[in-house]
PDB file of C-alpha atoms in Angstrom:
ATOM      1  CA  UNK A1058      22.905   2.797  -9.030  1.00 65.00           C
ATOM      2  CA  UNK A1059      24.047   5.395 -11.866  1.00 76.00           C
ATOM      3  CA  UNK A1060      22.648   8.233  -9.882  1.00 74.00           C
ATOM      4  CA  UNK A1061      24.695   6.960  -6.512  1.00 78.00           C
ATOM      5  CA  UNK A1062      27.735   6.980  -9.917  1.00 80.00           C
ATOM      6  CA  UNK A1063      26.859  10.084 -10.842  1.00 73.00           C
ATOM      7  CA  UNK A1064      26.811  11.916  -7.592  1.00 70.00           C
ATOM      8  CA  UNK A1065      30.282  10.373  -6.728  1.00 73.00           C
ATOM      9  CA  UNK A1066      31.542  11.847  -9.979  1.00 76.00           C
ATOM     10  CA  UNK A1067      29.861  15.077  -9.052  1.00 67.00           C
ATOM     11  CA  UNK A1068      31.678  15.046  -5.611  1.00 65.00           C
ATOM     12  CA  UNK A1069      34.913  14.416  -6.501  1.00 70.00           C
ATOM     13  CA  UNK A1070      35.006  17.307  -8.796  1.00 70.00           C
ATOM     14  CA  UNK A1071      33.582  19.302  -5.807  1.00 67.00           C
ATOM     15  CA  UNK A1072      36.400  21.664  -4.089  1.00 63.00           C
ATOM     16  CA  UNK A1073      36.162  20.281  -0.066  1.00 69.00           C
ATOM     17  CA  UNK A1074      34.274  21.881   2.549  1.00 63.00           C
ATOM     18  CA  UNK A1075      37.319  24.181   3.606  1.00 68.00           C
ATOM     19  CA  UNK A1076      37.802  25.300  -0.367  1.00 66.00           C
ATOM     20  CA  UNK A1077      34.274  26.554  -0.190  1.00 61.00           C
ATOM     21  CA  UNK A1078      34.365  28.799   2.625  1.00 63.00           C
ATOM     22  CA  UNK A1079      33.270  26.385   5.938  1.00 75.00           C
ATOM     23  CA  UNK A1080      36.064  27.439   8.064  1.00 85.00           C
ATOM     24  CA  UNK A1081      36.649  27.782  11.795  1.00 91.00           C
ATOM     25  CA  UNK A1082      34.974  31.660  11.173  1.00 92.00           C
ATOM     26  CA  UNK A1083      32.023  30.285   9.566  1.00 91.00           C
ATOM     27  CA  UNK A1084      32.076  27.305  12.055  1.00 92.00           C
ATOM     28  CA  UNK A1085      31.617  30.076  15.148  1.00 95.00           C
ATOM     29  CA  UNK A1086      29.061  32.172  13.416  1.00 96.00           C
ATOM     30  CA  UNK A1087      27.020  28.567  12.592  1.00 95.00           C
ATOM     31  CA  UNK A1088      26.684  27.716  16.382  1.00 97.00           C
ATOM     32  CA  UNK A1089      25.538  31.223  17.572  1.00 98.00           C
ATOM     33  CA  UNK A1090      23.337  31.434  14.857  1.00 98.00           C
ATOM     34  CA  UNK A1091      22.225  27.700  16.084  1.00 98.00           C
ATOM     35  CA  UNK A1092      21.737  29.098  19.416  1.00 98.00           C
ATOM     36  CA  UNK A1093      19.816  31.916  19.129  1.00 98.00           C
ATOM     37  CA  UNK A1094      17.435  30.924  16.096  1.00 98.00           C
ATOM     38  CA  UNK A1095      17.129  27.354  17.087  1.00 98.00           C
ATOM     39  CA  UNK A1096      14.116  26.397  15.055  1.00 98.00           C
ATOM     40  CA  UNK A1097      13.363  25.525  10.668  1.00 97.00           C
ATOM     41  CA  UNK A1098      12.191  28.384   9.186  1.00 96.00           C
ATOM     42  CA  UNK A1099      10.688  26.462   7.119  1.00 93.00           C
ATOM     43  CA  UNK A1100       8.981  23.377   9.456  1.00 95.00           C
ATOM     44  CA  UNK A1101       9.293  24.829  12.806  1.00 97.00           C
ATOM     45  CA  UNK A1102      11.283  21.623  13.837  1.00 97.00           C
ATOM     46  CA  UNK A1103      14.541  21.806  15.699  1.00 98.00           C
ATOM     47  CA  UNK A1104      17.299  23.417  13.169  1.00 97.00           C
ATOM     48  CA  UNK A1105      20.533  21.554  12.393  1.00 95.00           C
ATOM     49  CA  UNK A1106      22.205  23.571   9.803  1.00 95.00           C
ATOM     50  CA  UNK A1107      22.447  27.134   8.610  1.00 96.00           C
ATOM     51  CA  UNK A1108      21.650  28.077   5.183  1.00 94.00           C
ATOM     52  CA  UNK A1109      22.585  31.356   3.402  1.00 93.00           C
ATOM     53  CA  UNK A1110      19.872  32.396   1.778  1.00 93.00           C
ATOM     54  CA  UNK A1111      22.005  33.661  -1.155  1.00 92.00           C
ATOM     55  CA  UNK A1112      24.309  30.845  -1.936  1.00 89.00           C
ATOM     56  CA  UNK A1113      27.954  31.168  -1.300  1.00 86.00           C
ATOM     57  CA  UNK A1114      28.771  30.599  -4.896  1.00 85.00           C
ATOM     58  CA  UNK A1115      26.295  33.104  -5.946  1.00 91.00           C
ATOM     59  CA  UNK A1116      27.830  35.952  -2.982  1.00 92.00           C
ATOM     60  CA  UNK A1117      30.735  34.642  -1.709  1.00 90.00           C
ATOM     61  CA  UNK A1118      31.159  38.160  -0.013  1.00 93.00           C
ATOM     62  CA  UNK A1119      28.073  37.283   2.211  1.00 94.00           C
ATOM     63  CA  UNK A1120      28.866  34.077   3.519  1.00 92.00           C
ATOM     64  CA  UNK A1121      29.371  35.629   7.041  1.00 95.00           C
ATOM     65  CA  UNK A1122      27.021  38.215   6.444  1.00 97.00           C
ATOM     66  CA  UNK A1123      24.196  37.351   9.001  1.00 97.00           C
ATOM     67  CA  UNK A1124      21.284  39.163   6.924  1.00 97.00           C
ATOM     68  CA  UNK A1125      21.838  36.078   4.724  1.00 97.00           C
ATOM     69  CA  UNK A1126      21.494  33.215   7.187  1.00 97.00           C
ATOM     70  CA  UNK A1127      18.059  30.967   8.326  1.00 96.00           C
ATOM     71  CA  UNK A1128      17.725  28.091  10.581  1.00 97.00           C
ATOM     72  CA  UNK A1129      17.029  24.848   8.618  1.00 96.00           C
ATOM     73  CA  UNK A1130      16.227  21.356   9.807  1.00 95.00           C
ATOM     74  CA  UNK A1131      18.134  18.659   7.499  1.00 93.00           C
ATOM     75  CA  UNK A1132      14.675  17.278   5.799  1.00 93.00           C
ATOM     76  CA  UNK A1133      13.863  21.232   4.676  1.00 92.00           C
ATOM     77  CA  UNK A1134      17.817  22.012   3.463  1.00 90.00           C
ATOM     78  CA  UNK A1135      17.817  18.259   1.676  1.00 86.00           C
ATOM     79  CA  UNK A1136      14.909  18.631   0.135  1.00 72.00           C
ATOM     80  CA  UNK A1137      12.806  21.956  -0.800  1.00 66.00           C
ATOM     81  CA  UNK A1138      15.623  24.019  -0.428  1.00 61.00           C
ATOM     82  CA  UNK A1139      18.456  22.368  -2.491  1.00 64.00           C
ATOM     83  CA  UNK A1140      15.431  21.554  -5.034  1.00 61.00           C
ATOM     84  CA  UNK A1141      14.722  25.143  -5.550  1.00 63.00           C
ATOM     85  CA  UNK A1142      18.692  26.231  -5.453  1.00 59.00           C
ATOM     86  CA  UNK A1143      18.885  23.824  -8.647  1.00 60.00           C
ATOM     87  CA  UNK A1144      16.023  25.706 -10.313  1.00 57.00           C
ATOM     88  CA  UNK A1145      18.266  29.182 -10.187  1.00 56.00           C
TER      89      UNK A1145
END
């Protein structure tokens, strides 16, 4: 229960999807990139989203920059991924 509280918190301080650069651009450079690398880097398993390597936050000039994208499944992004984000 507080962690469920604490991510709320956490998400309404968060600027919305728009606010952090997930626009219409970055929505047609997410489904080419979907179909042409269509597999997890990580797990070989059928991608659903595309990470940037370097976080937006931490480039913001990259976040179309396709030397900076890979093909995640949601299990990978969720979990090893956002885990090692956290460490940086």
């Amino acid at each position: 229960m507080r962690d469920r509280e604490r991510k709320a918190r956490a998400d309404a301080k968060r600027p919305n999807a728009r606010a952090r650069g997930y626009d219409r651009e970055w929505e047609k450079a997410r489904a080419d990139w979907l179909a042409a690398y269509p597999s997890c880097v990580r797990c070989g398993a059928k991608a659903t989203l595309v990470d940037h390597i370097i976080p937006i936050r931490k480039a913001p000039h990259r976040r179309l920059d396709r030397t900076n994208f890979q093909s995640l499944c949601t299990p990978c992004h969720s979990g090893a991924k956002q885990s090692q984000e956290r460490k940086t």
